[in-house]
PDB file of C-alpha atoms and ligand atoms in Angstrom:
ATOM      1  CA  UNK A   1       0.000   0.000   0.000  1.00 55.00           C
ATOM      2  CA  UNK A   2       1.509   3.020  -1.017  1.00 58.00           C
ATOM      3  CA  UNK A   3      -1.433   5.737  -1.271  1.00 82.00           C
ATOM      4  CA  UNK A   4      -1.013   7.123   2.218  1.00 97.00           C
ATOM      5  CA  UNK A   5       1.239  10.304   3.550  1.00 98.00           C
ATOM      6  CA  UNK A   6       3.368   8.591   5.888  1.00 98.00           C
ATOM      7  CA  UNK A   7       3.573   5.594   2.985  1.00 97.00           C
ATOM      8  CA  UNK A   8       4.572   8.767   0.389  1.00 97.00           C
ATOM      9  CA  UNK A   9       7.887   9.962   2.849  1.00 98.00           C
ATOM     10  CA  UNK A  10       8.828   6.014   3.342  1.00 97.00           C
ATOM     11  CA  UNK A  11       8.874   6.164  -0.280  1.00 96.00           C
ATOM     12  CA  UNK A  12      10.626   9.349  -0.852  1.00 97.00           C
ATOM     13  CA  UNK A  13       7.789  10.555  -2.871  1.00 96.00           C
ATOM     14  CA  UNK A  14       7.274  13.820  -0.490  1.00 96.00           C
ATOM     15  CA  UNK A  15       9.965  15.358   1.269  1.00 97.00           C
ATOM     16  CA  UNK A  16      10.858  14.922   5.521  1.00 98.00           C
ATOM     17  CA  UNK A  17      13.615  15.597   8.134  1.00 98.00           C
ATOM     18  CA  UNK A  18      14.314  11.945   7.424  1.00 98.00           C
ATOM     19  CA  UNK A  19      16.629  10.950  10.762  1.00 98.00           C
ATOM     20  CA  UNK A  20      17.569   7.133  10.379  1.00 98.00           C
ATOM     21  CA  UNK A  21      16.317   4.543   8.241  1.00 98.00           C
ATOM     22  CA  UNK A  22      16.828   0.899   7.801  1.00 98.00           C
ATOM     23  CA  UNK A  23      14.861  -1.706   6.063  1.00 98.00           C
ATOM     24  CA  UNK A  24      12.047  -1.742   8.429  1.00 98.00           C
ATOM     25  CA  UNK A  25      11.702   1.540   9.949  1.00 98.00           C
ATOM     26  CA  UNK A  26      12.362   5.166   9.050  1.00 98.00           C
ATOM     27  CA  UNK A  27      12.415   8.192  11.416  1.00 98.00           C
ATOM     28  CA  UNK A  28      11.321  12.022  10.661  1.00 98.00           C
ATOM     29  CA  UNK A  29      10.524  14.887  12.421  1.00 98.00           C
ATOM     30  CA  UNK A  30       7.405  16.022  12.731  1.00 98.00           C
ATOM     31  CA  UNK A  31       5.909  18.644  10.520  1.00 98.00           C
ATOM     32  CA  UNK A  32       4.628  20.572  13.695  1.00 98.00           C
ATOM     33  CA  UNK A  33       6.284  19.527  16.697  1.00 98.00           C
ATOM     34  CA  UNK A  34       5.054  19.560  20.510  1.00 97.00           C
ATOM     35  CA  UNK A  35       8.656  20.306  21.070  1.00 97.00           C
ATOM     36  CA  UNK A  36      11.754  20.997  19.185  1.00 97.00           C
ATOM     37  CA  UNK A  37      13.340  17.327  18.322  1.00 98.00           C
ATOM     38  CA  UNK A  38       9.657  15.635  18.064  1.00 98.00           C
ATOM     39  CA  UNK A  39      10.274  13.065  15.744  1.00 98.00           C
ATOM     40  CA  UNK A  40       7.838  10.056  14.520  1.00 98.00           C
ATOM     41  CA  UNK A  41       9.015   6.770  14.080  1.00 98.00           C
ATOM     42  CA  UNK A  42       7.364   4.865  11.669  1.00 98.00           C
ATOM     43  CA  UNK A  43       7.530   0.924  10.447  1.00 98.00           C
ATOM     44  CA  UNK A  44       7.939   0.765   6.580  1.00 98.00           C
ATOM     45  CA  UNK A  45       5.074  -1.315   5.995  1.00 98.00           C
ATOM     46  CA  UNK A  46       1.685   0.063   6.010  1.00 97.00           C
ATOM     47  CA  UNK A  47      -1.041  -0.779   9.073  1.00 97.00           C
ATOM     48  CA  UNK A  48      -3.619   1.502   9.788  1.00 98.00           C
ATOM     49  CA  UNK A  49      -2.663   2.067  13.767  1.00 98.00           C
ATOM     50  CA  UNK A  50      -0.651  -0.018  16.161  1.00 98.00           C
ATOM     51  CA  UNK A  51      -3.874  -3.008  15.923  1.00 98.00           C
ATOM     52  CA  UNK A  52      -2.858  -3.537  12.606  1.00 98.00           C
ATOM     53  CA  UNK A  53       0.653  -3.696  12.468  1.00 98.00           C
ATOM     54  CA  UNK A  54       2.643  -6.978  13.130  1.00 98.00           C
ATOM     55  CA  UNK A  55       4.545  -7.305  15.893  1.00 98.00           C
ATOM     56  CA  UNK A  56       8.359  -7.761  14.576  1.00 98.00           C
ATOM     57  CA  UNK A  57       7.688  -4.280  12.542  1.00 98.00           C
ATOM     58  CA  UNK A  58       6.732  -2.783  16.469  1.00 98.00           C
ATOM     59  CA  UNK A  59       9.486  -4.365  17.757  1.00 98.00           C
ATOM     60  CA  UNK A  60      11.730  -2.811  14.745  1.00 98.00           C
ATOM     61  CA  UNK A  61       9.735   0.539  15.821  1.00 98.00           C
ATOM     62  CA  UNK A  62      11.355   0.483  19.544  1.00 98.00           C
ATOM     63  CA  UNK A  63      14.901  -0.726  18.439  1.00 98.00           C
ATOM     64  CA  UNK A  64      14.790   2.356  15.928  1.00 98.00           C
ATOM     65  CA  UNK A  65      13.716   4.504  19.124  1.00 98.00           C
ATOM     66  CA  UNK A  66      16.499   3.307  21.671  1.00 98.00           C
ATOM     67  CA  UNK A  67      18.844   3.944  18.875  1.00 98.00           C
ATOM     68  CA  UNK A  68      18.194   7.285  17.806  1.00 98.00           C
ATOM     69  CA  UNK A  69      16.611   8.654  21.557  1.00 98.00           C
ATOM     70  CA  UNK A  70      19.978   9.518  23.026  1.00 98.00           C
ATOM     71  CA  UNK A  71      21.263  11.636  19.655  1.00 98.00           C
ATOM     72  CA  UNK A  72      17.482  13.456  20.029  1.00 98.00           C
ATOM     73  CA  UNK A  73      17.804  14.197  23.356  1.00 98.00           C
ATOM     74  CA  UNK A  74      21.838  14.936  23.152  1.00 98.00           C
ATOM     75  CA  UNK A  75      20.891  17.839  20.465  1.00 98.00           C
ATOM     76  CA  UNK A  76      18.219  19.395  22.412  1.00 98.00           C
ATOM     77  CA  UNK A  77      19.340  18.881  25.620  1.00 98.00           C
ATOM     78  CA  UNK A  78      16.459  17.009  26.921  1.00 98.00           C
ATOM     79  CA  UNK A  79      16.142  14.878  30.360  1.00 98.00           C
ATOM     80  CA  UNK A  80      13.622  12.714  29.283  1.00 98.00           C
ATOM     81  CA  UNK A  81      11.087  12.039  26.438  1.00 98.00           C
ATOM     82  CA  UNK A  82       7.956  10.639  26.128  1.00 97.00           C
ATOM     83  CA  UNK A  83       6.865   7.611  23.307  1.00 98.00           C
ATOM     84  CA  UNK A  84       3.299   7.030  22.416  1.00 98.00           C
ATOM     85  CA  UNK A  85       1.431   6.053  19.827  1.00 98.00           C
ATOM     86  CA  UNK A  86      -1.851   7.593  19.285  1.00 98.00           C
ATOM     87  CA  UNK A  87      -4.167   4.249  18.150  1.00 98.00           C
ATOM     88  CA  UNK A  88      -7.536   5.067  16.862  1.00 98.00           C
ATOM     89  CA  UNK A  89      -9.521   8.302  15.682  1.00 98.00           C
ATOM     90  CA  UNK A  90     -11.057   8.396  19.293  1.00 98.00           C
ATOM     91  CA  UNK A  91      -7.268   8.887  21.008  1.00 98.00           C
ATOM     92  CA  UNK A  92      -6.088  11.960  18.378  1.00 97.00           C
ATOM     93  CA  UNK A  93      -4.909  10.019  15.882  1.00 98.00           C
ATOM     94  CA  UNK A  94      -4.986  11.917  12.222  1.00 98.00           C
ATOM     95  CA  UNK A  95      -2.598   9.570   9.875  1.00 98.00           C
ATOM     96  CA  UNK A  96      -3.601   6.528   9.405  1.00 98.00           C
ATOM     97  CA  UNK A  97      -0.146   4.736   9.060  1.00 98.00           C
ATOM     98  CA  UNK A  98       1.450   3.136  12.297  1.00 98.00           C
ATOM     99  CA  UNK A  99       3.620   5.501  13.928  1.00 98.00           C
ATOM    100  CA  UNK A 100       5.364   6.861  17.513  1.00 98.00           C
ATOM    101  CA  UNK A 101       5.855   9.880  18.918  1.00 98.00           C
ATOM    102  CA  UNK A 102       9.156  10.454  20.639  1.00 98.00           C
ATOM    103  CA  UNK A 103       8.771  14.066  22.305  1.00 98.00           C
ATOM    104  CA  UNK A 104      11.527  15.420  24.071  1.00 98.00           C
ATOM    105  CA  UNK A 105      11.013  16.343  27.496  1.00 98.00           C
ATOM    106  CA  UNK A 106      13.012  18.935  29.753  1.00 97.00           C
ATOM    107  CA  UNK A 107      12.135  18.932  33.565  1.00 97.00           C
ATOM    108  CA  UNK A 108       9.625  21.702  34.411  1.00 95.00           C
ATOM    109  CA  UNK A 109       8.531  22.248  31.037  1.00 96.00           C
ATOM    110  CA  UNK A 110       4.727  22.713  31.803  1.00 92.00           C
ATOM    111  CA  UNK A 111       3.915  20.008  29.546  1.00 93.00           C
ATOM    112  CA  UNK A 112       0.563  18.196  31.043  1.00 88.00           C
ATOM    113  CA  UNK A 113       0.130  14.741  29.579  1.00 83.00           C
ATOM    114  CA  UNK A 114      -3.545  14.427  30.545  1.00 89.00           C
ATOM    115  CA  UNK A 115      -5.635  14.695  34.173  1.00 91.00           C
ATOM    116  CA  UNK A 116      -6.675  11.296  36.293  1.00 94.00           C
ATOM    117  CA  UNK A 117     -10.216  10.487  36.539  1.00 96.00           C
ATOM    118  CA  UNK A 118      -8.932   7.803  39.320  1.00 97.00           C
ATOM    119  CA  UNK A 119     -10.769   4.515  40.434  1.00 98.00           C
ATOM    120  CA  UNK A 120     -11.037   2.528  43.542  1.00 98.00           C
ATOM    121  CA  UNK A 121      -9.826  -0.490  44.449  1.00 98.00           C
ATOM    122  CA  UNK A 122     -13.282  -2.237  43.708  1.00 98.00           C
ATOM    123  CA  UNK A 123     -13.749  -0.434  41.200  1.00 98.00           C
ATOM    124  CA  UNK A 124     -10.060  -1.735  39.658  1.00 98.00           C
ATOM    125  CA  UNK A 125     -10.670  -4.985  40.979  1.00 98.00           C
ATOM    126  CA  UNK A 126     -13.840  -5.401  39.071  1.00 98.00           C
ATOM    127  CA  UNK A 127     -12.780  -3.996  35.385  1.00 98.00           C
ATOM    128  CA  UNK A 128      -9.696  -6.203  35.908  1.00 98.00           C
ATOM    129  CA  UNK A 129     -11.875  -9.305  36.085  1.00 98.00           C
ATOM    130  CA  UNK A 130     -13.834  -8.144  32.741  1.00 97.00           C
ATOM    131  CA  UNK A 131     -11.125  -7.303  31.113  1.00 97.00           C
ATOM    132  CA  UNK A 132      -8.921 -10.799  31.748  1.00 98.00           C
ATOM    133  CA  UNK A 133     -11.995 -12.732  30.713  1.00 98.00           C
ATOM    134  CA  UNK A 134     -11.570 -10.810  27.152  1.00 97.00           C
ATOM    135  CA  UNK A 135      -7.538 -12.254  27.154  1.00 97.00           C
TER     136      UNK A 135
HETATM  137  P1  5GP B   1      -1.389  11.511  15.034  1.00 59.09           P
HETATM  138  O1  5GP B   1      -2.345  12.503  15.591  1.00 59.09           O
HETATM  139  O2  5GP B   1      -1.941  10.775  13.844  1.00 59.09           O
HETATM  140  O3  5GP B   1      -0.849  10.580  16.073  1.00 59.09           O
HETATM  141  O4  5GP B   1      -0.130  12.365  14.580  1.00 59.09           O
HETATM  142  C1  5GP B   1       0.190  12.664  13.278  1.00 59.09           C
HETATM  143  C2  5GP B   1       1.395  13.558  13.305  1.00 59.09           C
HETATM  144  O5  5GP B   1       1.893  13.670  11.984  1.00 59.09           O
HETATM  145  C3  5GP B   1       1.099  14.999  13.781  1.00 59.09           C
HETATM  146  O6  5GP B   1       1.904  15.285  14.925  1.00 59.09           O
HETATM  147  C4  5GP B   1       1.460  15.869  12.597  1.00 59.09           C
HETATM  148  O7  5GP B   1       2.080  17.076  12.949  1.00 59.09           O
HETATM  149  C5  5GP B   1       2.378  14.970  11.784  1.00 59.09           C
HETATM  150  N1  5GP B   1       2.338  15.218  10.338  1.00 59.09           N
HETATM  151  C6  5GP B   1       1.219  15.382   9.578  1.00 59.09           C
HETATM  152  N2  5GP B   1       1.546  15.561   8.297  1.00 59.09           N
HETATM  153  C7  5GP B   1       2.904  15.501   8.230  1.00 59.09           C
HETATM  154  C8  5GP B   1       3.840  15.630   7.163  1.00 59.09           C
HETATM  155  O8  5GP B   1       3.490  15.806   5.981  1.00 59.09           O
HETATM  156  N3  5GP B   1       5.163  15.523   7.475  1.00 59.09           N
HETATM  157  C9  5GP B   1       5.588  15.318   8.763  1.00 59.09           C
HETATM  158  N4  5GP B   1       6.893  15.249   8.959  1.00 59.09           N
HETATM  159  N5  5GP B   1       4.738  15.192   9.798  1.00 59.09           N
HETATM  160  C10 5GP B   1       3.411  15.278   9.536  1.00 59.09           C
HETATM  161 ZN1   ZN B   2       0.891   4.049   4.762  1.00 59.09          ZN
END
């Protein structure tokens, strides 16, 4: 499949702040970063989000991310980053192509990831049992 955006820059058929490569993976900054060094790291072949994709091009995703996180964070001089994939139009997510987002994080930068609604223990207890008879 080669019709999507994110399929287009693993083809070289639009341009990117291409990072690293290899045969499975390739690595870009984003277009319109959180923060300066967000990059996106992306398997080669196409999946729709994270559901989709198959598990040795994930595990090619983090191997690409432990080897190019310390260079990110080296350049901007960030403590810590944060790597998520947004799965599904109802968490944010806008391309449909597998991908990560490797943000760069400096302490005290007033980035809020998102509030707690909290549970209680019952209340864990109980959606752990519904959720392990799904497994
Ligand atoms: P999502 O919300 O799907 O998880 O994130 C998609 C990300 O892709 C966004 O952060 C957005 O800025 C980035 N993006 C969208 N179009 C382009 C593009 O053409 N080039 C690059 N480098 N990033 C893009
Ligand atoms: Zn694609």
């Amino acid at each position: 499949m080669d019709f999507c955006l994110f399929c287009k820059i693993v083809a070289h058929e639009i341009p990117a702040t291409i990072l690293y490569e290899d045969d499975s993976t390739i690595a870009f900054l984003d277009i319109n970063p959180v923060k300066p060094g967000h990059t996106l790291v992306v398997p080669k072949v196409h999946g729709a989000d994270f559901r989709e994709s198959q598990v040795h091009d994930l595990t090619a995703v983090i191997e690409t991310a432990k080897k190019i996180a310390p260079a990110i964070l080296k350049t901007v001089g960030a403590q810590g980053f944060n790597f998520s994939s947004n799965v599904g139009a109802a968490a944010g997510q806008v391309i449909f192509h597998t991908h990560f987002h490797l943000i760069p994080r400096h302490n005290g930068d007033g980035l809020v990831n998102w509030p707690h609604e909290g549970a209680t223990q019952e209340e864990l207890a109980e959606l752990g049992n519904k959720i392990r008879v799904q497994l």
